Amino acid sequence: MASAPLIHARCAYSPRFTANRRNGSLSSSSSSSSSSSSSCCSSSSLGFSSGTNNNWRNQGLRAQAMSTTTQGNFGSSRGIANGKNEPDHLLVLVHGILASPSDWTYVEAELKKRLGRKFLIYASSSNTYTKTFAGIDGAGKRLAEEVMQVVQKTESLKRISFLAHSLGGLFARYAVAVLYSPHSLGNAKPNDLAESAMLNLQTAYSSKRGMIAGLEPINFITLATPHLGVRGKKQLPFLLGVPLLEKLAAPIAPIFAGRTGSQLFLTDGKPDKPPLLLRMASDCEDGKFISALGAFRSRILYANVSYDHMVGWRTSSIRRETELFKPPRRSLDGYKHVVDVDYCPAISSDGPHFPPEAAKAKEAAQNEPSTKNTVEYHDIMEEEMIHGLQQLGWKKVDVSFHSAMWPFFAHNNIHVKNEWLHNAGVGVVAHVADSLKQQESSQFITASL
């Protein structure tokens, strides 16, 4: 299969809000591309078919209609009602496996300094610790419900972005499909001419690409997320690429990580049914996953090129083995350990498929997990998932902690889980913040032209 072309550029809810003040400068860039639908091994892939998903979508469509009713006590994070200082951009932070909102303590503080008060930063708390083992789909639905609660209680919100770490990126991908609606409600009322121009721009964009939780989707950013699962050579690096360990890991994973484990190793479901991660690379009966991601103006992947013991470079950057390259050793100016940025345009594709040989390979991998069987199954699945996800354009940011004091903490360094232990990642967080700021600023610049 031909490699995807790359335009290479070297260089129990507990709501937690943070209202921000403006500071910092613009220096990074982001890309956007159009979305397209794909088929997912199913003749019913054009929309939702389950009552549960329809119910979630209806909640999303009602988000702005319910915005005139304020519920709960959110006074500390909200400005004067309908005032200029009230936040209108919701940034949802989603933690990874066996984690909690406290993982974002440093990031929240840094974003507070670098972003303007128009951002409402919310660290998700619906999938803490062992709840992350209950399945990507279950966690995604809980996250979607949590986001809807925030939207319904904060009437000033107009835009939404996601920043997710590790497994949280898969939760967020599922959640945005649950929250996706294909058309703008267009019921916001501008206060002045500038805001009216911005609203017209947003409405034109949103009516074409759709909305997330009734809001205009702006940024979807993941940090070291296993988008292609963890099955295959060095996709789960702490197994050291040893074939025997990788063969044994798949049947053992559900014991330690529950339903989530089988989904990450692509062994979930019956042999004749595509695994969840393959379905999530398409628009299918489970949800419009590609359309939802395609609604965002910018999709950015941050990936550790080495020293990440949990998530491999290929899966976190959505690349084939042949697309990996020797990363630069020098960091980009102003962003220590950020070594490279790729702008990858969308590639036309008919989307992922689950052919009969894939079903046979899956059954063999489930029943007789020999090295040959598991490799064959993984190769088929990886290629099909890439086919689906490359229908969208991605900005891929490569991170290398080779010169850090503790490089083997790369998985936690990339989002500074602990300010003292993982502070090698402060340059990455700065890059994320500036990417968010630039996308926000570009909207206002465009609206003023």
JSON list of C-alpha atoms in Angstrom, two decimals, residues 203-421:
[
{"chain": "A", "resi": 203, "resn": "THR", "atom": "CA", "xyz": [-22.45, 30.06, 11.24]},
{"chain": "A", "resi": 204, "resn": "ALA", "atom": "CA", "xyz": [-21.22, 29.64, 7.68]},
{"chain": "A", "resi": 205, "resn": "TYR", "atom": "CA", "xyz": [-18.49, 27.28, 8.85]},
{"chain": "A", "resi": 206, "resn": "SER", "atom": "CA", "xyz": [-20.66, 25.38, 11.34]},
{"chain": "A", "resi": 207, "resn": "SER", "atom": "CA", "xyz": [-23.55, 24.84, 8.94]},
{"chain": "A", "resi": 208, "resn": "LYS", "atom": "CA", "xyz": [-21.08, 23.12, 6.62]},
{"chain": "A", "resi": 209, "resn": "ARG", "atom": "CA", "xyz": [-19.19, 20.98, 9.11]},
{"chain": "A", "resi": 210, "resn": "GLY", "atom": "CA", "xyz": [-21.50, 20.57, 12.06]},
{"chain": "A", "resi": 211, "resn": "MET", "atom": "CA", "xyz": [-21.42, 21.32, 15.77]},
{"chain": "A", "resi": 212, "resn": "ILE", "atom": "CA", "xyz": [-20.16, 19.60, 18.92]},
{"chain": "A", "resi": 213, "resn": "ALA", "atom": "CA", "xyz": [-22.51, 19.90, 21.93]},
{"chain": "A", "resi": 214, "resn": "GLY", "atom": "CA", "xyz": [-24.20, 22.76, 20.08]},
{"chain": "A", "resi": 215, "resn": "LEU", "atom": "CA", "xyz": [-20.91, 24.71, 19.92]},
{"chain": "A", "resi": 216, "resn": "GLU", "atom": "CA", "xyz": [-18.50, 25.50, 17.12]},
{"chain": "A", "resi": 217, "resn": "PRO", "atom": "CA", "xyz": [-15.61, 22.98, 17.24]},
{"chain": "A", "resi": 218, "resn": "ILE", "atom": "CA", "xyz": [-12.16, 24.58, 17.00]},
{"chain": "A", "resi": 219, "resn": "ASN", "atom": "CA", "xyz": [-9.24, 22.41, 18.21]},
{"chain": "A", "resi": 220, "resn": "PHE", "atom": "CA", "xyz": [-8.93, 18.68, 18.80]},
{"chain": "A", "resi": 221, "resn": "ILE", "atom": "CA", "xyz": [-5.51, 17.96, 20.35]},
{"chain": "A", "resi": 222, "resn": "THR", "atom": "CA", "xyz": [-4.12, 14.69, 21.67]},
{"chain": "A", "resi": 223, "resn": "LEU", "atom": "CA", "xyz": [-0.89, 13.97, 23.56]},
{"chain": "A", "resi": 224, "resn": "ALA", "atom": "CA", "xyz": [0.61, 10.47, 23.23]},
{"chain": "A", "resi": 225, "resn": "THR", "atom": "CA", "xyz": [-2.74, 8.84, 22.38]},
{"chain": "A", "resi": 226, "resn": "PRO", "atom": "CA", "xyz": [-2.81, 5.25, 20.98]},
{"chain": "A", "resi": 227, "resn": "HIS", "atom": "CA", "xyz": [-5.04, 6.06, 18.00]},
{"chain": "A", "resi": 228, "resn": "LEU", "atom": "CA", "xyz": [-4.24, 2.74, 16.30]},
{"chain": "A", "resi": 229, "resn": "GLY", "atom": "CA", "xyz": [-4.40, 0.71, 19.50]},
{"chain": "A", "resi": 230, "resn": "VAL", "atom": "CA", "xyz": [-1.44, -0.93, 21.21]},
{"chain": "A", "resi": 231, "resn": "ARG", "atom": "CA", "xyz": [-1.23, -4.16, 19.24]},
{"chain": "A", "resi": 232, "resn": "GLY", "atom": "CA", "xyz": [1.79, -4.71, 17.04]},
{"chain": "A", "resi": 233, "resn": "LYS", "atom": "CA", "xyz": [5.54, -4.22, 17.14]},
{"chain": "A", "resi": 234, "resn": "LYS", "atom": "CA", "xyz": [6.51, -1.68, 19.79]},
{"chain": "A", "resi": 235, "resn": "GLN", "atom": "CA", "xyz": [3.04, -0.15, 19.93]},
{"chain": "A", "resi": 236, "resn": "LEU", "atom": "CA", "xyz": [3.22, -0.96, 23.65]},
{"chain": "A", "resi": 237, "resn": "PRO", "atom": "CA", "xyz": [6.91, -0.13, 24.13]},
{"chain": "A", "resi": 238, "resn": "PHE", "atom": "CA", "xyz": [7.47, -1.60, 27.60]},
{"chain": "A", "resi": 239, "resn": "LEU", "atom": "CA", "xyz": [7.11, -5.05, 25.98]},
{"chain": "A", "resi": 240, "resn": "LEU", "atom": "CA", "xyz": [10.38, -4.17, 24.16]},
{"chain": "A", "resi": 241, "resn": "GLY", "atom": "CA", "xyz": [9.12, -5.52, 20.85]},
{"chain": "A", "resi": 242, "resn": "VAL", "atom": "CA", "xyz": [9.63, -9.11, 22.03]},
{"chain": "A", "resi": 243, "resn": "PRO", "atom": "CA", "xyz": [7.24, -11.25, 19.91]},
{"chain": "A", "resi": 244, "resn": "LEU", "atom": "CA", "xyz": [6.43, -13.68, 22.74]},
{"chain": "A", "resi": 245, "resn": "LEU", "atom": "CA", "xyz": [5.48, -10.86, 25.13]},
{"chain": "A", "resi": 246, "resn": "GLU", "atom": "CA", "xyz": [3.41, -9.09, 22.49]},
{"chain": "A", "resi": 247, "resn": "LYS", "atom": "CA", "xyz": [1.63, -12.35, 21.71]},
{"chain": "A", "resi": 248, "resn": "LEU", "atom": "CA", "xyz": [0.79, -12.98, 25.37]},
{"chain": "A", "resi": 249, "resn": "ALA", "atom": "CA", "xyz": [-0.22, -9.39, 26.11]},
{"chain": "A", "resi": 250, "resn": "ALA", "atom": "CA", "xyz": [-3.47, -9.47, 24.10]},
{"chain": "A", "resi": 251, "resn": "PRO", "atom": "CA", "xyz": [-5.23, -12.30, 26.02]},
{"chain": "A", "resi": 252, "resn": "ILE", "atom": "CA", "xyz": [-3.92, -10.99, 29.35]},
{"chain": "A", "resi": 253, "resn": "ALA", "atom": "CA", "xyz": [-4.91, -7.34, 28.78]},
{"chain": "A", "resi": 254, "resn": "PRO", "atom": "CA", "xyz": [-8.62, -7.76, 29.65]},
{"chain": "A", "resi": 255, "resn": "ILE", "atom": "CA", "xyz": [-7.65, -9.26, 33.01]},
{"chain": "A", "resi": 256, "resn": "PHE", "atom": "CA", "xyz": [-5.76, -6.13, 34.03]},
{"chain": "A", "resi": 257, "resn": "ALA", "atom": "CA", "xyz": [-7.52, -3.41, 32.00]},
{"chain": "A", "resi": 258, "resn": "GLY", "atom": "CA", "xyz": [-10.99, -4.83, 31.55]},
{"chain": "A", "resi": 259, "resn": "ARG", "atom": "CA", "xyz": [-13.03, -4.06, 28.46]},
{"chain": "A", "resi": 260, "resn": "THR", "atom": "CA", "xyz": [-10.68, -1.21, 27.59]},
{"chain": "A", "resi": 261, "resn": "GLY", "atom": "CA", "xyz": [-7.79, -3.69, 27.35]},
{"chain": "A", "resi": 262, "resn": "SER", "atom": "CA", "xyz": [-9.50, -5.86, 24.74]},
{"chain": "A", "resi": 263, "resn": "GLN", "atom": "CA", "xyz": [-10.47, -2.76, 22.73]},
{"chain": "A", "resi": 264, "resn": "LEU", "atom": "CA", "xyz": [-6.90, -1.45, 22.73]},
{"chain": "A", "resi": 265, "resn": "PHE", "atom": "CA", "xyz": [-5.62, -4.83, 21.53]},
{"chain": "A", "resi": 266, "resn": "LEU", "atom": "CA", "xyz": [-8.39, -4.99, 18.87]},
{"chain": "A", "resi": 267, "resn": "THR", "atom": "CA", "xyz": [-9.77, -8.28, 20.21]},
{"chain": "A", "resi": 268, "resn": "ASP", "atom": "CA", "xyz": [-13.16, -6.96, 21.37]},
{"chain": "A", "resi": 269, "resn": "GLY", "atom": "CA", "xyz": [-16.39, -8.36, 19.99]},
{"chain": "A", "resi": 270, "resn": "LYS", "atom": "CA", "xyz": [-17.20, -11.40, 17.93]},
{"chain": "A", "resi": 271, "resn": "PRO", "atom": "CA", "xyz": [-14.82, -12.50, 15.17]},
{"chain": "A", "resi": 272, "resn": "ASP", "atom": "CA", "xyz": [-17.13, -11.27, 12.40]},
{"chain": "A", "resi": 273, "resn": "LYS", "atom": "CA", "xyz": [-17.51, -7.78, 13.91]},
{"chain": "A", "resi": 274, "resn": "PRO", "atom": "CA", "xyz": [-14.97, -4.98, 13.36]},
{"chain": "A", "resi": 275, "resn": "PRO", "atom": "CA", "xyz": [-13.14, -3.95, 16.56]},
{"chain": "A", "resi": 276, "resn": "LEU", "atom": "CA", "xyz": [-14.21, -0.65, 18.10]},
{"chain": "A", "resi": 277, "resn": "LEU", "atom": "CA", "xyz": [-11.10, 1.28, 17.05]},
{"chain": "A", "resi": 278, "resn": "LEU", "atom": "CA", "xyz": [-11.70, 0.33, 13.42]},
{"chain": "A", "resi": 279, "resn": "ARG", "atom": "CA", "xyz": [-15.30, 1.50, 13.65]},
{"chain": "A", "resi": 280, "resn": "MET", "atom": "CA", "xyz": [-14.05, 4.75, 15.22]},
{"chain": "A", "resi": 281, "resn": "ALA", "atom": "CA", "xyz": [-12.04, 5.42, 12.04]},
{"chain": "A", "resi": 282, "resn": "SER", "atom": "CA", "xyz": [-15.27, 5.83, 10.06]},
{"chain": "A", "resi": 283, "resn": "ASP", "atom": "CA", "xyz": [-18.81, 7.05, 9.99]},
{"chain": "A", "resi": 284, "resn": "CYS", "atom": "CA", "xyz": [-20.79, 3.94, 10.87]},
{"chain": "A", "resi": 285, "resn": "GLU", "atom": "CA", "xyz": [-23.83, 2.78, 12.81]},
{"chain": "A", "resi": 286, "resn": "ASP", "atom": "CA", "xyz": [-22.07, 3.48, 16.12]},
{"chain": "A", "resi": 287, "resn": "GLY", "atom": "CA", "xyz": [-21.50, 7.15, 15.35]},
{"chain": "A", "resi": 288, "resn": "LYS", "atom": "CA", "xyz": [-20.22, 9.68, 12.86]},
{"chain": "A", "resi": 289, "resn": "PHE", "atom": "CA", "xyz": [-16.67, 9.56, 14.16]},
{"chain": "A", "resi": 290, "resn": "ILE", "atom": "CA", "xyz": [-14.93, 10.99, 11.08]},
{"chain": "A", "resi": 291, "resn": "SER", "atom": "CA", "xyz": [-17.52, 13.70, 10.51]},
{"chain": "A", "resi": 292, "resn": "ALA", "atom": "CA", "xyz": [-17.24, 14.76, 14.17]},
{"chain": "A", "resi": 293, "resn": "LEU", "atom": "CA", "xyz": [-13.44, 15.01, 13.99]},
{"chain": "A", "resi": 294, "resn": "GLY", "atom": "CA", "xyz": [-13.68, 16.72, 10.62]},
{"chain": "A", "resi": 295, "resn": "ALA", "atom": "CA", "xyz": [-15.89, 19.43, 12.12]},
{"chain": "A", "resi": 296, "resn": "PHE", "atom": "CA", "xyz": [-12.91, 20.78, 14.08]},
{"chain": "A", "resi": 297, "resn": "ARG", "atom": "CA", "xyz": [-10.88, 23.53, 12.46]},
{"chain": "A", "resi": 298, "resn": "SER", "atom": "CA", "xyz": [-7.65, 21.95, 13.64]},
{"chain": "A", "resi": 299, "resn": "ARG", "atom": "CA", "xyz": [-6.59, 18.43, 14.62]},
{"chain": "A", "resi": 300, "resn": "ILE", "atom": "CA", "xyz": [-3.16, 18.14, 16.25]},
{"chain": "A", "resi": 301, "resn": "LEU", "atom": "CA", "xyz": [-1.27, 15.01, 17.34]},
{"chain": "A", "resi": 302, "resn": "TYR", "atom": "CA", "xyz": [1.65, 15.27, 19.78]},
{"chain": "A", "resi": 303, "resn": "ALA", "atom": "CA", "xyz": [3.71, 12.07, 19.78]},
{"chain": "A", "resi": 304, "resn": "ASN", "atom": "CA", "xyz": [6.82, 10.90, 21.63]},
{"chain": "A", "resi": 305, "resn": "VAL", "atom": "CA", "xyz": [9.37, 9.59, 19.15]},
{"chain": "A", "resi": 306, "resn": "SER", "atom": "CA", "xyz": [11.09, 7.50, 21.85]},
{"chain": "A", "resi": 307, "resn": "TYR", "atom": "CA", "xyz": [11.31, 6.72, 25.57]},
{"chain": "A", "resi": 308, "resn": "ASP", "atom": "CA", "xyz": [7.51, 6.46, 25.93]},
{"chain": "A", "resi": 309, "resn": "HIS", "atom": "CA", "xyz": [6.94, 3.15, 27.74]},
{"chain": "A", "resi": 310, "resn": "MET", "atom": "CA", "xyz": [3.15, 3.20, 27.23]},
{"chain": "A", "resi": 311, "resn": "VAL", "atom": "CA", "xyz": [2.40, 4.42, 23.70]},
{"chain": "A", "resi": 312, "resn": "GLY", "atom": "CA", "xyz": [4.50, 3.91, 20.56]},
{"chain": "A", "resi": 313, "resn": "TRP", "atom": "CA", "xyz": [5.39, 6.61, 18.04]},
{"chain": "A", "resi": 314, "resn": "ARG", "atom": "CA", "xyz": [3.42, 5.02, 15.16]},
{"chain": "A", "resi": 315, "resn": "THR", "atom": "CA", "xyz": [0.12, 4.74, 16.97]},
{"chain": "A", "resi": 316, "resn": "SER", "atom": "CA", "xyz": [0.29, 8.18, 18.58]},
{"chain": "A", "resi": 317, "resn": "SER", "atom": "CA", "xyz": [1.17, 9.92, 15.31]},
{"chain": "A", "resi": 318, "resn": "ILE", "atom": "CA", "xyz": [-1.02, 7.72, 13.03]},
{"chain": "A", "resi": 319, "resn": "ARG", "atom": "CA", "xyz": [1.87, 6.61, 10.84]},
{"chain": "A", "resi": 320, "resn": "ARG", "atom": "CA", "xyz": [2.91, 3.44, 9.10]},
{"chain": "A", "resi": 321, "resn": "GLU", "atom": "CA", "xyz": [6.28, 1.87, 9.88]},
{"chain": "A", "resi": 322, "resn": "THR", "atom": "CA", "xyz": [7.57, 3.08, 6.50]},
{"chain": "A", "resi": 323, "resn": "GLU", "atom": "CA", "xyz": [6.58, 6.66, 7.31]},
{"chain": "A", "resi": 324, "resn": "LEU", "atom": "CA", "xyz": [8.77, 6.95, 10.38]},
{"chain": "A", "resi": 325, "resn": "PHE", "atom": "CA", "xyz": [11.93, 8.98, 9.95]},
{"chain": "A", "resi": 326, "resn": "LYS", "atom": "CA", "xyz": [14.96, 9.83, 12.02]},
{"chain": "A", "resi": 327, "resn": "PRO", "atom": "CA", "xyz": [13.78, 12.81, 14.09]},
{"chain": "A", "resi": 328, "resn": "PRO", "atom": "CA", "xyz": [15.88, 15.95, 14.44]},
{"chain": "A", "resi": 329, "resn": "ARG", "atom": "CA", "xyz": [17.95, 16.22, 17.60]},
{"chain": "A", "resi": 330, "resn": "ARG", "atom": "CA", "xyz": [17.45, 19.95, 17.96]},
{"chain": "A", "resi": 331, "resn": "SER", "atom": "CA", "xyz": [14.33, 21.48, 19.51]},
{"chain": "A", "resi": 332, "resn": "LEU", "atom": "CA", "xyz": [12.27, 24.15, 17.80]},
{"chain": "A", "resi": 333, "resn": "ASP", "atom": "CA", "xyz": [13.07, 27.66, 18.96]},
{"chain": "A", "resi": 334, "resn": "GLY", "atom": "CA", "xyz": [11.22, 28.43, 22.18]},
{"chain": "A", "resi": 335, "resn": "TYR", "atom": "CA", "xyz": [9.82, 24.91, 22.59]},
{"chain": "A", "resi": 336, "resn": "LYS", "atom": "CA", "xyz": [12.31, 22.58, 24.22]},
{"chain": "A", "resi": 337, "resn": "HIS", "atom": "CA", "xyz": [11.91, 18.92, 23.23]},
{"chain": "A", "resi": 338, "resn": "VAL", "atom": "CA", "xyz": [9.47, 19.76, 20.41]},
{"chain": "A", "resi": 339, "resn": "VAL", "atom": "CA", "xyz": [11.61, 18.64, 17.48]},
{"chain": "A", "resi": 340, "resn": "ASP", "atom": "CA", "xyz": [9.44, 18.53, 14.37]},
{"chain": "A", "resi": 341, "resn": "VAL", "atom": "CA", "xyz": [6.08, 19.49, 12.86]},
{"chain": "A", "resi": 342, "resn": "ASP", "atom": "CA", "xyz": [4.41, 17.75, 9.89]},
{"chain": "A", "resi": 343, "resn": "TYR", "atom": "CA", "xyz": [1.38, 19.11, 8.06]},
{"chain": "A", "resi": 344, "resn": "CYS", "atom": "CA", "xyz": [-0.46, 16.12, 6.61]},
{"chain": "A", "resi": 345, "resn": "PRO", "atom": "CA", "xyz": [-3.31, 16.98, 4.21]},
{"chain": "A", "resi": 346, "resn": "ALA", "atom": "CA", "xyz": [-6.43, 14.87, 3.88]},
{"chain": "A", "resi": 347, "resn": "ILE", "atom": "CA", "xyz": [-6.20, 11.93, 1.49]},
{"chain": "A", "resi": 348, "resn": "SER", "atom": "CA", "xyz": [-9.24, 10.79, -0.43]},
{"chain": "A", "resi": 349, "resn": "SER", "atom": "CA", "xyz": [-10.29, 7.31, 0.60]},
{"chain": "A", "resi": 350, "resn": "ASP", "atom": "CA", "xyz": [-13.35, 5.12, 0.67]},
{"chain": "A", "resi": 351, "resn": "GLY", "atom": "CA", "xyz": [-12.64, 4.57, 4.34]},
{"chain": "A", "resi": 352, "resn": "PRO", "atom": "CA", "xyz": [-11.79, 1.48, 6.36]},
{"chain": "A", "resi": 353, "resn": "HIS", "atom": "CA", "xyz": [-13.19, -1.96, 5.64]},
{"chain": "A", "resi": 354, "resn": "PHE", "atom": "CA", "xyz": [-13.40, -5.25, 7.46]},
{"chain": "A", "resi": 355, "resn": "PRO", "atom": "CA", "xyz": [-12.96, -7.83, 4.69]},
{"chain": "A", "resi": 356, "resn": "PRO", "atom": "CA", "xyz": [-13.52, -11.57, 5.15]},
{"chain": "A", "resi": 357, "resn": "GLU", "atom": "CA", "xyz": [-9.78, -12.15, 5.55]},
{"chain": "A", "resi": 358, "resn": "ALA", "atom": "CA", "xyz": [-9.80, -9.67, 8.44]},
{"chain": "A", "resi": 359, "resn": "ALA", "atom": "CA", "xyz": [-12.58, -11.62, 10.19]},
{"chain": "A", "resi": 360, "resn": "LYS", "atom": "CA", "xyz": [-10.61, -14.85, 9.74]},
{"chain": "A", "resi": 361, "resn": "ALA", "atom": "CA", "xyz": [-7.44, -13.20, 11.05]},
{"chain": "A", "resi": 362, "resn": "LYS", "atom": "CA", "xyz": [-9.31, -11.83, 14.05]},
{"chain": "A", "resi": 363, "resn": "GLU", "atom": "CA", "xyz": [-10.78, -15.24, 14.89]},
{"chain": "A", "resi": 364, "resn": "ALA", "atom": "CA", "xyz": [-7.34, -16.83, 14.60]},
{"chain": "A", "resi": 365, "resn": "ALA", "atom": "CA", "xyz": [-5.79, -14.10, 16.76]},
{"chain": "A", "resi": 366, "resn": "GLN", "atom": "CA", "xyz": [-8.50, -14.63, 19.41]},
{"chain": "A", "resi": 367, "resn": "ASN", "atom": "CA", "xyz": [-8.48, -18.43, 19.44]},
{"chain": "A", "resi": 368, "resn": "GLU", "atom": "CA", "xyz": [-4.86, -19.23, 18.54]},
{"chain": "A", "resi": 369, "resn": "PRO", "atom": "CA", "xyz": [-2.76, -16.15, 19.35]},
{"chain": "A", "resi": 370, "resn": "SER", "atom": "CA", "xyz": [0.42, -17.30, 17.61]},
{"chain": "A", "resi": 371, "resn": "THR", "atom": "CA", "xyz": [2.93, -14.74, 16.41]},
{"chain": "A", "resi": 372, "resn": "LYS", "atom": "CA", "xyz": [1.95, -15.31, 12.77]},
{"chain": "A", "resi": 373, "resn": "ASN", "atom": "CA", "xyz": [-1.78, -14.92, 13.45]},
{"chain": "A", "resi": 374, "resn": "THR", "atom": "CA", "xyz": [-1.48, -11.82, 15.59]},
{"chain": "A", "resi": 375, "resn": "VAL", "atom": "CA", "xyz": [0.90, -10.07, 13.18]},
{"chain": "A", "resi": 376, "resn": "GLU", "atom": "CA", "xyz": [-1.35, -10.78, 10.19]},
{"chain": "A", "resi": 377, "resn": "TYR", "atom": "CA", "xyz": [-4.42, -9.46, 12.01]},
{"chain": "A", "resi": 378, "resn": "HIS", "atom": "CA", "xyz": [-2.65, -6.35, 13.27]},
{"chain": "A", "resi": 379, "resn": "ASP", "atom": "CA", "xyz": [-1.24, -5.50, 9.83]},
{"chain": "A", "resi": 380, "resn": "ILE", "atom": "CA", "xyz": [-4.70, -5.60, 8.29]},
{"chain": "A", "resi": 381, "resn": "MET", "atom": "CA", "xyz": [-6.28, -3.55, 11.06]},
{"chain": "A", "resi": 382, "resn": "GLU", "atom": "CA", "xyz": [-3.54, -0.92, 11.18]},
{"chain": "A", "resi": 383, "resn": "GLU", "atom": "CA", "xyz": [-3.75, -0.26, 7.46]},
{"chain": "A", "resi": 384, "resn": "GLU", "atom": "CA", "xyz": [-7.54, 0.01, 7.53]},
{"chain": "A", "resi": 385, "resn": "MET", "atom": "CA", "xyz": [-7.53, 2.38, 10.52]},
{"chain": "A", "resi": 386, "resn": "ILE", "atom": "CA", "xyz": [-4.98, 4.60, 8.80]},
{"chain": "A", "resi": 387, "resn": "HIS", "atom": "CA", "xyz": [-7.13, 4.63, 5.66]},
{"chain": "A", "resi": 388, "resn": "GLY", "atom": "CA", "xyz": [-10.02, 5.92, 7.70]},
{"chain": "A", "resi": 389, "resn": "LEU", "atom": "CA", "xyz": [-8.20, 8.53, 9.77]},
{"chain": "A", "resi": 390, "resn": "GLN", "atom": "CA", "xyz": [-6.16, 9.95, 6.88]},
{"chain": "A", "resi": 391, "resn": "GLN", "atom": "CA", "xyz": [-9.40, 11.16, 5.30]},
{"chain": "A", "resi": 392, "resn": "LEU", "atom": "CA", "xyz": [-8.80, 14.16, 7.55]},
{"chain": "A", "resi": 393, "resn": "GLY", "atom": "CA", "xyz": [-5.85, 16.54, 7.64]},
{"chain": "A", "resi": 394, "resn": "TRP", "atom": "CA", "xyz": [-3.62, 16.36, 10.72]},
{"chain": "A", "resi": 395, "resn": "LYS", "atom": "CA", "xyz": [-0.87, 18.48, 12.18]},
{"chain": "A", "resi": 396, "resn": "LYS", "atom": "CA", "xyz": [1.67, 16.05, 13.67]},
{"chain": "A", "resi": 397, "resn": "VAL", "atom": "CA", "xyz": [4.06, 17.38, 16.30]},
{"chain": "A", "resi": 398, "resn": "ASP", "atom": "CA", "xyz": [6.97, 15.13, 17.23]},
{"chain": "A", "resi": 399, "resn": "VAL", "atom": "CA", "xyz": [8.46, 15.33, 20.72]},
{"chain": "A", "resi": 400, "resn": "SER", "atom": "CA", "xyz": [11.80, 13.90, 21.86]},
{"chain": "A", "resi": 401, "resn": "PHE", "atom": "CA", "xyz": [13.02, 13.82, 25.45]},
{"chain": "A", "resi": 402, "resn": "HIS", "atom": "CA", "xyz": [16.37, 12.23, 24.53]},
{"chain": "A", "resi": 403, "resn": "SER", "atom": "CA", "xyz": [18.24, 15.07, 26.26]},
{"chain": "A", "resi": 404, "resn": "ALA", "atom": "CA", "xyz": [16.01, 15.23, 29.34]},
{"chain": "A", "resi": 405, "resn": "MET", "atom": "CA", "xyz": [17.32, 14.20, 32.75]},
{"chain": "A", "resi": 406, "resn": "TRP", "atom": "CA", "xyz": [14.62, 11.51, 32.99]},
{"chain": "A", "resi": 407, "resn": "PRO", "atom": "CA", "xyz": [13.79, 10.60, 29.36]},
{"chain": "A", "resi": 408, "resn": "PHE", "atom": "CA", "xyz": [11.99, 7.39, 30.33]},
{"chain": "A", "resi": 409, "resn": "PHE", "atom": "CA", "xyz": [9.23, 9.52, 31.89]},
{"chain": "A", "resi": 410, "resn": "ALA", "atom": "CA", "xyz": [8.30, 10.69, 28.38]},
{"chain": "A", "resi": 411, "resn": "HIS", "atom": "CA", "xyz": [4.68, 9.54, 28.63]},
{"chain": "A", "resi": 412, "resn": "ASN", "atom": "CA", "xyz": [4.07, 11.78, 31.66]},
{"chain": "A", "resi": 413, "resn": "ASN", "atom": "CA", "xyz": [6.57, 14.48, 30.64]},
{"chain": "A", "resi": 414, "resn": "ILE", "atom": "CA", "xyz": [4.56, 15.31, 27.54]},
{"chain": "A", "resi": 415, "resn": "HIS", "atom": "CA", "xyz": [1.77, 16.85, 29.65]},
{"chain": "A", "resi": 416, "resn": "VAL", "atom": "CA", "xyz": [3.78, 17.58, 32.83]},
{"chain": "A", "resi": 417, "resn": "LYS", "atom": "CA", "xyz": [1.77, 15.28, 35.06]},
{"chain": "A", "resi": 418, "resn": "ASN", "atom": "CA", "xyz": [3.81, 16.43, 38.06]},
{"chain": "A", "resi": 419, "resn": "GLU", "atom": "CA", "xyz": [5.42, 19.86, 37.88]},
{"chain": "A", "resi": 420, "resn": "TRP", "atom": "CA", "xyz": [8.57, 18.77, 39.72]},
{"chain": "A", "resi": 421, "resn": "LEU", "atom": "CA", "xyz": [9.08, 15.27, 38.35]}
]
